Coordinates of C-alpha atoms in Angstrom, one line a residue:
X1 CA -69.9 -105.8 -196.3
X2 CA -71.0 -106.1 -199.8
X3 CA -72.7 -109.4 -200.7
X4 CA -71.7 -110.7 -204.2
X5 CA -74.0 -111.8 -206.7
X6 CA -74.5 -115.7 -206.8
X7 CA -74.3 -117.0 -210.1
X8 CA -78.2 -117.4 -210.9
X9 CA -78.2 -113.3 -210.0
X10 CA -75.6 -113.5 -213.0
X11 CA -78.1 -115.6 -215.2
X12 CA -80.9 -113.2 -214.4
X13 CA -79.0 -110.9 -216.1
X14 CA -77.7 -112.4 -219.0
X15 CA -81.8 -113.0 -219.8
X16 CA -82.1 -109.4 -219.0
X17 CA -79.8 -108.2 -221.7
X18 CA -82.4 -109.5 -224.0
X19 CA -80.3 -111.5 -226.7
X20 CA -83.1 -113.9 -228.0
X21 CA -85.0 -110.3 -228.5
X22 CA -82.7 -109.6 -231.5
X23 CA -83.9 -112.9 -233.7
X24 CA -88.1 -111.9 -233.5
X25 CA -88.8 -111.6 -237.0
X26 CA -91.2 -108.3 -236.4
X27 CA -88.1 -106.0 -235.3
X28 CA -87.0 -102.8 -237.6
X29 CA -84.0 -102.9 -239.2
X30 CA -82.7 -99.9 -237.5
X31 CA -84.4 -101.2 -233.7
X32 CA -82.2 -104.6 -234.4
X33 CA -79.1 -102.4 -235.0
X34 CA -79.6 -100.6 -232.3
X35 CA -80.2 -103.6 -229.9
X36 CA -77.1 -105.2 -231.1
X37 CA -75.1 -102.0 -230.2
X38 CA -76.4 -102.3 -227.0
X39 CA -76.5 -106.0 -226.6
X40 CA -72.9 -106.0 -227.4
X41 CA -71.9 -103.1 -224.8
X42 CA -73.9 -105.3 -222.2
X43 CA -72.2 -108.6 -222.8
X44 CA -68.8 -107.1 -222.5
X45 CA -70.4 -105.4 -219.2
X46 CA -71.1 -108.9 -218.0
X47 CA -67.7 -110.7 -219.2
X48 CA -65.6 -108.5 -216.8
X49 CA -68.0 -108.9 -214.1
X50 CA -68.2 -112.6 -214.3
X51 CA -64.4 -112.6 -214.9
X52 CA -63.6 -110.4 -211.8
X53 CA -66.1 -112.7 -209.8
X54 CA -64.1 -115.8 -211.0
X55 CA -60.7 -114.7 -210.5
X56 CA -61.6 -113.2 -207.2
X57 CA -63.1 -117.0 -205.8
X58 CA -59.4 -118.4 -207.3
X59 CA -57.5 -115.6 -205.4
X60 CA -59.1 -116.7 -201.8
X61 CA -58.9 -120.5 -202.8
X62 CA -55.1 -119.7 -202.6
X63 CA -53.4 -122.8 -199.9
X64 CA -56.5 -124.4 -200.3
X65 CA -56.0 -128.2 -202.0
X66 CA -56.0 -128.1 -205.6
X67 CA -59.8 -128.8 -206.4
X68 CA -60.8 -126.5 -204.1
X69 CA -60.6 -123.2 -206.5
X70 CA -61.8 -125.6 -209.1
X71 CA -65.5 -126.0 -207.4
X72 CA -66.0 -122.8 -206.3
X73 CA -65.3 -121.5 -209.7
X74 CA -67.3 -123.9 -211.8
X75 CA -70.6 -122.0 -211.9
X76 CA -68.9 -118.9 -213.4
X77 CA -67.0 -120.9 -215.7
X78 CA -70.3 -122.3 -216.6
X79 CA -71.7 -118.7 -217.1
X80 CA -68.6 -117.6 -219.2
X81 CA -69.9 -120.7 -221.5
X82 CA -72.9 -119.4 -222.0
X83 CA -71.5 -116.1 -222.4
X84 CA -69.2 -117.1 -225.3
X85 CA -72.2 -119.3 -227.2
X86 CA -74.3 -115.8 -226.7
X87 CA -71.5 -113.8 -228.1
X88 CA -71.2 -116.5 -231.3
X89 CA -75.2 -116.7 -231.7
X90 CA -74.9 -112.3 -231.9
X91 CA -71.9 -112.5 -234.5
X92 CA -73.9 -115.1 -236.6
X93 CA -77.1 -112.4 -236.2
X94 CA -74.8 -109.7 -237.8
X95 CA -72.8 -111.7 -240.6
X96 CA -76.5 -112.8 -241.5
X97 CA -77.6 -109.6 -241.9
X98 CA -74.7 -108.1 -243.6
X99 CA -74.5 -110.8 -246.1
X100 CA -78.1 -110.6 -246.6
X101 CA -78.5 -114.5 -245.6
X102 CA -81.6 -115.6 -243.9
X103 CA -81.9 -115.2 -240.4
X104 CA -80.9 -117.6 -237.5
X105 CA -83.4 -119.6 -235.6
X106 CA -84.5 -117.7 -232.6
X107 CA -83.1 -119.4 -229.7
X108 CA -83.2 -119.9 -225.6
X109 CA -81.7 -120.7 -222.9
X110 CA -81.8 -121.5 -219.3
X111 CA -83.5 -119.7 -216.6
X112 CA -81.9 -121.5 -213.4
X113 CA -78.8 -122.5 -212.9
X114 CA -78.1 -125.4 -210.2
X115 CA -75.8 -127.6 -209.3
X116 CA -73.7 -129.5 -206.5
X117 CA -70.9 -127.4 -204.5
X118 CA -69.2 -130.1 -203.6
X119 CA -68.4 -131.9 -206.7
X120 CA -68.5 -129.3 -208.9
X121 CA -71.5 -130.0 -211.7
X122 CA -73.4 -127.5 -212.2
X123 CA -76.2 -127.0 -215.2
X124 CA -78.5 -124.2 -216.8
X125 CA -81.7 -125.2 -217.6
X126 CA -85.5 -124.9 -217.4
X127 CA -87.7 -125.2 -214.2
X128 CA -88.7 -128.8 -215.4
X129 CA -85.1 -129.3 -215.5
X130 CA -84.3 -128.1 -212.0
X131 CA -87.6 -129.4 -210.6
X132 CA -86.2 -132.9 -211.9
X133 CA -82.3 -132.6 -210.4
X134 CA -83.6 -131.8 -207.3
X135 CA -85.2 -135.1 -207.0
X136 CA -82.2 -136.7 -208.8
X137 CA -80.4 -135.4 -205.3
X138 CA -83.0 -136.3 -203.0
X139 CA -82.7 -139.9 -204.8
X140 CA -78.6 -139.0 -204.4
X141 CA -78.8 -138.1 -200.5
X142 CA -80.9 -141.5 -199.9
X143 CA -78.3 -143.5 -201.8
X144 CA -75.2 -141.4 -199.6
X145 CA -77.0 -142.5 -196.3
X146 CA -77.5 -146.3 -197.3
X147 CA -73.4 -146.3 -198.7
X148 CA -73.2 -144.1 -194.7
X149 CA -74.7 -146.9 -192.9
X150 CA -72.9 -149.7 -194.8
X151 CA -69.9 -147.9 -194.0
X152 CA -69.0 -149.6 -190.3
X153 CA -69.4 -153.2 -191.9
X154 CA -68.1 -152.6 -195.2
X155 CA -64.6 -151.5 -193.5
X156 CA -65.3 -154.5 -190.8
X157 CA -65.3 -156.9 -193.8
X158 CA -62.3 -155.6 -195.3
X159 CA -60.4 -155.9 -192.0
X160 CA -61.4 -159.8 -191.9
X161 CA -60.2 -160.5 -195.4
X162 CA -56.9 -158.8 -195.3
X163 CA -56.4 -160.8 -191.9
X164 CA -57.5 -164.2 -193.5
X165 CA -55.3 -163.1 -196.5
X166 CA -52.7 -162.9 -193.9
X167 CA -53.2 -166.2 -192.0
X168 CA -53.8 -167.9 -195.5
X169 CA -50.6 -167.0 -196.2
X170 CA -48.7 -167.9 -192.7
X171 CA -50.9 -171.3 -193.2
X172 CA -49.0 -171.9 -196.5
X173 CA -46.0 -171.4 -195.6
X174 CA -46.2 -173.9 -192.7
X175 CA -47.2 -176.4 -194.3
X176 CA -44.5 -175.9 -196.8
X177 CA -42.4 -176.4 -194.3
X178 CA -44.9 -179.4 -192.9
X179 CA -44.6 -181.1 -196.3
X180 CA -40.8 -180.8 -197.0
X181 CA -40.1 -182.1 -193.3
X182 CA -42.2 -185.5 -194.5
X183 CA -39.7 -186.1 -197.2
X184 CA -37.3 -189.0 -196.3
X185 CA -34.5 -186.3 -198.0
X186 CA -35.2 -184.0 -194.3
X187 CA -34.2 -186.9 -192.1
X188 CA -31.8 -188.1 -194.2
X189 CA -29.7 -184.7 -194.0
X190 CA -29.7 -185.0 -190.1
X191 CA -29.0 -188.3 -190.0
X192 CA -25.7 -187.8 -192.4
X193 CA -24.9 -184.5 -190.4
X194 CA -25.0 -186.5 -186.8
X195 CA -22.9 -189.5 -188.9
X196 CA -20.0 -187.2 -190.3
X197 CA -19.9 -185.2 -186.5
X198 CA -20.3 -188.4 -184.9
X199 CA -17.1 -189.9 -186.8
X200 CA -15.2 -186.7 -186.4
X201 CA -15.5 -187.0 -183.0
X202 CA -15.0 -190.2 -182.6
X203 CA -12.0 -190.0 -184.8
X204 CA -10.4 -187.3 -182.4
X205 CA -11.5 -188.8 -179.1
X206 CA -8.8 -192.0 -180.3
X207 CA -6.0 -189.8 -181.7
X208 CA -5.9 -187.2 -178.5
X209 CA -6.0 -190.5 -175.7
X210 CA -3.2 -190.9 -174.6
X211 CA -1.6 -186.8 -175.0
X212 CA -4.2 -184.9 -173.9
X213 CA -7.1 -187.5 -172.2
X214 CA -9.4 -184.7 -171.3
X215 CA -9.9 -183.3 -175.0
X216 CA -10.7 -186.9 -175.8
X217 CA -13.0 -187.8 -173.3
X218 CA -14.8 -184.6 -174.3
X219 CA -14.6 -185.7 -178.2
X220 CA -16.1 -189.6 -177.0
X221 CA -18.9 -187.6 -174.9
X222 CA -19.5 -185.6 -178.1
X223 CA -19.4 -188.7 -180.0
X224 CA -22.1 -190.5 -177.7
X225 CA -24.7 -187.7 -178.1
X226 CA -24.9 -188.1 -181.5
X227 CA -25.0 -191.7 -181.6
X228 CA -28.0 -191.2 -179.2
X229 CA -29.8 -188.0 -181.7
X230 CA -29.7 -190.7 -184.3
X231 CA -33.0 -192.8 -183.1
X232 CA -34.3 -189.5 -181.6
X233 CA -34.2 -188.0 -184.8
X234 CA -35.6 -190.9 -186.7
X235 CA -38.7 -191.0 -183.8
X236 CA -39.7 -187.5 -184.4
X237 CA -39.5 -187.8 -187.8
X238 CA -42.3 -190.1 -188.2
X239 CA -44.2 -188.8 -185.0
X240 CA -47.1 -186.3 -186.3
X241 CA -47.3 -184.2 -183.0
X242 CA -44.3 -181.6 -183.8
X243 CA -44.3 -178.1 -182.9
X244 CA -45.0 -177.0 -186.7
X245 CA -47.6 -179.6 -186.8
X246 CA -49.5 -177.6 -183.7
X247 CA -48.9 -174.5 -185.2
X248 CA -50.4 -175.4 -188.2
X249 CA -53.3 -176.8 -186.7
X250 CA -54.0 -173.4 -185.0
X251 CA -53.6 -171.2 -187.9
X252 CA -56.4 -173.6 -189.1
X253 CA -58.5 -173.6 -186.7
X254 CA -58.1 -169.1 -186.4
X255 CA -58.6 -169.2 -190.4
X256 CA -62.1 -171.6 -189.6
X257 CA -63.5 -169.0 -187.1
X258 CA -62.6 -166.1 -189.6
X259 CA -64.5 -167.7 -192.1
X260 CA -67.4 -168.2 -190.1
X261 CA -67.1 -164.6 -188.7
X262 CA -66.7 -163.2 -192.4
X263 CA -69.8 -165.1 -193.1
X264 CA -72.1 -163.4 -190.5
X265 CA -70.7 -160.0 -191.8
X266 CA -71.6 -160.9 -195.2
X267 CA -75.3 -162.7 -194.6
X268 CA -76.0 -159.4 -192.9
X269 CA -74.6 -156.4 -195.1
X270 CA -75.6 -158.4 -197.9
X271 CA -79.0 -157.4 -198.3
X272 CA -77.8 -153.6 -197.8
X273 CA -75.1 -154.3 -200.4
X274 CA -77.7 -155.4 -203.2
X275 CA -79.9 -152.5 -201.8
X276 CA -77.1 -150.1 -202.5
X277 CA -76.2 -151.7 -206.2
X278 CA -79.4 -151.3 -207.8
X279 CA -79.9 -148.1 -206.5
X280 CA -76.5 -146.8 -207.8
X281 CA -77.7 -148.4 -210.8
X282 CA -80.8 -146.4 -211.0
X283 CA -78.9 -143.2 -210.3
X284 CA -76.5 -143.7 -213.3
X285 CA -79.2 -144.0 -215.0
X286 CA -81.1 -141.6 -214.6
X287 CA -78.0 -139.3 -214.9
X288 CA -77.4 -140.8 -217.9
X289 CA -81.0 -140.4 -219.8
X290 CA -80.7 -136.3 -218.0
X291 CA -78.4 -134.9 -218.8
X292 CA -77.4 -134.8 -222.7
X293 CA -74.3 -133.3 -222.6
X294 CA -72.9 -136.4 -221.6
X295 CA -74.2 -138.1 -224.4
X296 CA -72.8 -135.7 -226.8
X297 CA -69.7 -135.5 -224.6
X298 CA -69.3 -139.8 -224.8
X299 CA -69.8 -139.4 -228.8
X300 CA -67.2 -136.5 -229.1
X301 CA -64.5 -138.6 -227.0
X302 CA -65.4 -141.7 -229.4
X303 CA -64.5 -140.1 -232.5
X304 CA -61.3 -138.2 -230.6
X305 CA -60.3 -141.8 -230.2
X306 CA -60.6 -142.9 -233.6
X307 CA -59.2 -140.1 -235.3
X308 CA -56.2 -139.7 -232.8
X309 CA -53.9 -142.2 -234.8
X310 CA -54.9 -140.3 -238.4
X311 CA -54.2 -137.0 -236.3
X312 CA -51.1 -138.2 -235.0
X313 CA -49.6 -139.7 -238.5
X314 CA -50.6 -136.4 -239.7
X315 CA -48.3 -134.5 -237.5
X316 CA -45.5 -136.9 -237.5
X317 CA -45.6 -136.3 -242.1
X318 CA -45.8 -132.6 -241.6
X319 CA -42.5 -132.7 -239.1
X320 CA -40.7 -135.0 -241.2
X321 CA -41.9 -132.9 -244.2
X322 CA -40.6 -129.8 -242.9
X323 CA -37.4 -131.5 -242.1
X324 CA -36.8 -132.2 -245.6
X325 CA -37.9 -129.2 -246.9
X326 CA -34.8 -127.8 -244.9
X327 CA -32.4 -130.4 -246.5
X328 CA -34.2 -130.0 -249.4
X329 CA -33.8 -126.0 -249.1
X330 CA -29.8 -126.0 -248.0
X331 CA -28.9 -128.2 -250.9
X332 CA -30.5 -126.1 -253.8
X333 CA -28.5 -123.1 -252.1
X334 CA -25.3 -125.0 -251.9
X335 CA -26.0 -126.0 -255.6
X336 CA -27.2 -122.8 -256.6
X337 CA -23.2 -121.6 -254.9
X338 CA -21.7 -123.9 -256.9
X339 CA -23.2 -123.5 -260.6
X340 CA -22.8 -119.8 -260.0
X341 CA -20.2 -118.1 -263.1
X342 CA -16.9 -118.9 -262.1
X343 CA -17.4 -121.0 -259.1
X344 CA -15.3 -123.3 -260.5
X345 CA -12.8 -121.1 -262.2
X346 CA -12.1 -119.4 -258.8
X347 CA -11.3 -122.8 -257.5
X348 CA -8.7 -123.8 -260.3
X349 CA -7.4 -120.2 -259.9
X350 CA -6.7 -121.1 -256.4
X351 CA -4.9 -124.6 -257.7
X352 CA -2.8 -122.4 -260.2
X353 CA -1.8 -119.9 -257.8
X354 CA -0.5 -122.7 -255.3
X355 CA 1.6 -124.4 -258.0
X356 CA 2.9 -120.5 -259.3
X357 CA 3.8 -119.9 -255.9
X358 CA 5.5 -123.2 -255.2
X359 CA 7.4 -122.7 -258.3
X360 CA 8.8 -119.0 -257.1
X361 CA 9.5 -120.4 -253.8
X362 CA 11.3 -123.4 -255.0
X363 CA 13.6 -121.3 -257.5
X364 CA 14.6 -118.4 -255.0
X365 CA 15.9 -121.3 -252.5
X366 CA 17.4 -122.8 -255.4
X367 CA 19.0 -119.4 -255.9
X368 CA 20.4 -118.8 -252.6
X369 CA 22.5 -122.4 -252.4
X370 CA 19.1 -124.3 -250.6
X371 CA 18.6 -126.7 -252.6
X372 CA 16.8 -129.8 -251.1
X373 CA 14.5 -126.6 -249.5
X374 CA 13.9 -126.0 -253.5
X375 CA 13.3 -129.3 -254.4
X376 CA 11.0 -129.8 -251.9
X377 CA 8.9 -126.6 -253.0
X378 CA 9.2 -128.1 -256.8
X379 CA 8.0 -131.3 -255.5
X380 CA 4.8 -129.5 -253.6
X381 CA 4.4 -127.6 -257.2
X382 CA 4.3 -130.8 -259.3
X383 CA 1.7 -132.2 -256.4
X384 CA -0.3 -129.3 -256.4
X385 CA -0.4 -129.1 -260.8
X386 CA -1.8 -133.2 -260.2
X387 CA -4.6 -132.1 -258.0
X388 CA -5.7 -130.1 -260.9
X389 CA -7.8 -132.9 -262.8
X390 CA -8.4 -134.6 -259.5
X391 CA -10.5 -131.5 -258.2
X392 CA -11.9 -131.1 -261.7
X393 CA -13.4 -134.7 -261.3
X394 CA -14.0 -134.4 -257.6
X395 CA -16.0 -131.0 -258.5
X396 CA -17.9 -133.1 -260.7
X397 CA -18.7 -136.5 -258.9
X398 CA -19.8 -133.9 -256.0
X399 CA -22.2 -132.3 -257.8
X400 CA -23.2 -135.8 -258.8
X401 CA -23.8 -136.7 -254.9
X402 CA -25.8 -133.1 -254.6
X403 CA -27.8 -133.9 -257.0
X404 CA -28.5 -137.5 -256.1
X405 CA -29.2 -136.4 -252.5
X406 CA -31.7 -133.7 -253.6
X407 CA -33.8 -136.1 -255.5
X408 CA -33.9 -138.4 -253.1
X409 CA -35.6 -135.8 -250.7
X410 CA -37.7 -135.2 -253.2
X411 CA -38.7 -138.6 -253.7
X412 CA -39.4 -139.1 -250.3
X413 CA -41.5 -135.6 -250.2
X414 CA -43.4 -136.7 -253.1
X415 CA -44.2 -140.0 -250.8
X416 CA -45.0 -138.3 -247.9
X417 CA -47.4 -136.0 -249.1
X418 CA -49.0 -138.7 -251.1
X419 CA -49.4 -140.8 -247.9
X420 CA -50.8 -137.2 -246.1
X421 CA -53.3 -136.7 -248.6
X422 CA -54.7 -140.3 -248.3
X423 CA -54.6 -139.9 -244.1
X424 CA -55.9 -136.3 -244.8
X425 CA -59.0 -138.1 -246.8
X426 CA -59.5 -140.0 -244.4
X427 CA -59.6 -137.7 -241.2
X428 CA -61.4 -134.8 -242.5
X429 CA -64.6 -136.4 -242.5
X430 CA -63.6 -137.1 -238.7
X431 CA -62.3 -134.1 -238.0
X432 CA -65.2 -132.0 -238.9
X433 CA -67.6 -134.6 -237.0
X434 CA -65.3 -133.6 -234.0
X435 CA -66.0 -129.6 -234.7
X436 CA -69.3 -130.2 -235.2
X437 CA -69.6 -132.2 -231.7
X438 CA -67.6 -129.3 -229.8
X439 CA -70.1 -126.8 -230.8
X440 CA -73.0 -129.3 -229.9
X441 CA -71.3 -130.1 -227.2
X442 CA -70.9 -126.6 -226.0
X443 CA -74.0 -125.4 -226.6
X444 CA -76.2 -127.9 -224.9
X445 CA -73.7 -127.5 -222.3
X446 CA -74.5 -124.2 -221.8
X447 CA -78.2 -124.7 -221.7
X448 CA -79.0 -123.0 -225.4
X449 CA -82.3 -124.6 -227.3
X450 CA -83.1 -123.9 -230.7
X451 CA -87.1 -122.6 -230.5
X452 CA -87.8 -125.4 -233.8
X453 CA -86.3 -127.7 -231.4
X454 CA -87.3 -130.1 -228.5
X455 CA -85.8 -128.8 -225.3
X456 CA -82.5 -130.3 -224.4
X457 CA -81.3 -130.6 -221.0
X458 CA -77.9 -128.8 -220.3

């Protein structure tokens, strides 16, 4: 079986094509020609290849999770970054040269690329670079086995506080209950209960005594029992020792010891907690001051923030706009229609033919003995000549409308694109910061120094 390349086999090669070759200022015109023929020949070469490679990993990361494919592809995607910023320095080598501008700054880039397989980061950069992320991992891998041996406490800990949550909460709720069965209200409502059952009973042992003397006996026994809850009631009202009263004291006593127990945990994973704080501290930092394009990355998302509310009011004039340039659009062509030679005529043609042919029909009924038929049709002739001056002013007052309509689009156009050029003035300057930072962004990503430059780290 064939092994394939690994991506720094990949990065060999892209250095072997020999891009930065084509910006020394001692080359030949024609020997600079000739190595951007072939320079251009090889990168396409090395596009496929890197493409191929790529889509090939996302093929056998098929049924894996979602992330999967991700990782295993992010070192090529990373090469087809660099590929793409090689490709732009290479067209800005020819328009220079074909314009007759001054020459780019020669330029490098990477010679290792490195990175973690398991999250996914990976970086081009120089053997200072590397030398220094290999230690950021060794610093990593310490900082993974102190988080490792906190683990067993950590999840210890957490079992302790959700159960103390839990008692907490059965603890309140008793002595909710503790506190309502103190009010004079709780003994009260017994007391009346046993009072009005007591009565009842009583009530019924007297009517049934002399019809059915069993029933009643049972209703005087009845009413006997509760006499005697009354006092028992009242006692264990005011005596402390009740069966919530126990229970409460328990839950107290099991919340004490889970205190105290917590407390051990936390005196001794303490110091391994602070331990692993300040060195997760030390790591972000160190992440932070390493790599750059982070920093460019944090200033490009800042100014995506502040110009995403321009950008959006933007969008939302330009929709509206084109809205009302339909409107505006479909009103010019129904006025257009209507100012056209004889528009109008046509219409009071059509008026005159209706009261002509009302006229005819009304006379032939007439003629052949129907006469309320005829009168009818005179009567929709008559109607129809009235309607005359009525569409005459109607044609009018509508063109009015049109015409109202259409400059209030207009008005409004006028105000939106007033109101776009101000948000326009506002988020170029933005915007452009934003294209600049993409490029920056890009290119320190993909590990690409200017030689008049201090080194950046991908």
């Amino acid at each position: 079986m064939i092994e394939k390349p690994s991506p720094q086999d990949y990065l060999d090669d892209l250095h072997a094509i020999g891009v930065t070759q084509l910006f020394q200022p001692h080359l030949t015109t024609r020997d600079r020609a000739a190595g951007l023929r072939r320079v251009r020949q090889e990168l396409g070469r090395m596009r496929t290849e890197l493409t191929l490679h790529r889509d090939s990993l996302n093929h056998e990361g098929e049924g894996l999770n979602a992330e999967e494919p991700r990782r295993r592809a992010a070192p090529f995607n990373l090469l087809l970054l660099l590929h793409e910023q090689l490709v732009e320095e290479v067209g800005d080598l020819e328009r220079s040269l074909s314009t007759g501008k001054p020459m780019p700054y020669s330029f490098d880039f990477g010679r290792f690329i490195f990175g973690n397989d398991e999250t996914g980061e990976w970086f081009v950069g120089s053997q200072e670079q590397y030398d220094d992320w290999l230690r950021i991992q060794q610093f990593k891998q310490r900082l993974d086995a102190l988080r490792l041996k906190g683990q067993p406490a950590r999840e210890q800990m957490i079992g302790i506080r959700s159960e103390l949550e839990a008692l907490t909460a059965k603890h309140e709720k008793t002595q909710s209950k503790i506190d309502s069965r103190k009010k004079r209200a709780f003994v009260l409502r017994r007391i009346g209960m046993l009072a009005v059952l007591l009565a009842a009973s009583g009530t019924i042992g007297v009517y049934y005594w002399n019809t059915q003397r069993d029933f009643s006996l049972v209703a005087l026994g009845l009413t006997v029992v509760c006499a005697l809850l009354i006092p028992i009631v009242i006692a264990n009202w005011k005596d402390p020792r009740t069966r919530t009263a126990r229970k409460q004291r328990k839950l107290a006593e099991q919340i004490l010891e889970l205190k105290q127990e917590g407390l051990q945990h936390r005196q001794s994973y303490q110091p391994l907690e602070l331990q692993v704080k300040a060195l997760e501290v030390h790591y972000n930092r160190m992440m932070d001051t390493w790599e750059a394009a982070r920093l460019v990355k944090n200033r490009l998302d800042d100014f995506i923030e502040e110009g995403q509310p321009l950008r959006e009011r933007v969008e939302s004039i330009r929709a509206e706009l084109d809205e009302l340039r339909q409107q505006r659009d479909k009103l010019l062509r129904k006025l257009e229609k209507r100012q056209k030679r004889g528009a109008f005529a046509r219409r009071m043609f059509l008026h005159v033919m209706l009261v002509l042919a009302s006229g005819a029909v009304g006379f032939y009924l007439q003629y052949t003995g129907e006469i309320d038929y005829g009168s009818v049709m005179y009567g929709l002739g008559a109607f129809c000549i009235l309607l005359v001056p009525l569409a005459y002013i109607d044609w009018k007052n509508r063109d009015y409308k049109l015409e109202s309509k259409l400059r209030q689009i207009e008005t409004r156009m006028l105000q939106l694109q007033t109101e776009g050029k101000q948000v326009m003035k506002r988020y170029h300057p933005i915007e452009l910061q934003i294209k600049t930072l993409i490029a920056q962004y890009k290119r320190t990503r993909a590990g690409i120094t200017s030689i008049h430059e201090s080194p950046a780290v991908a």
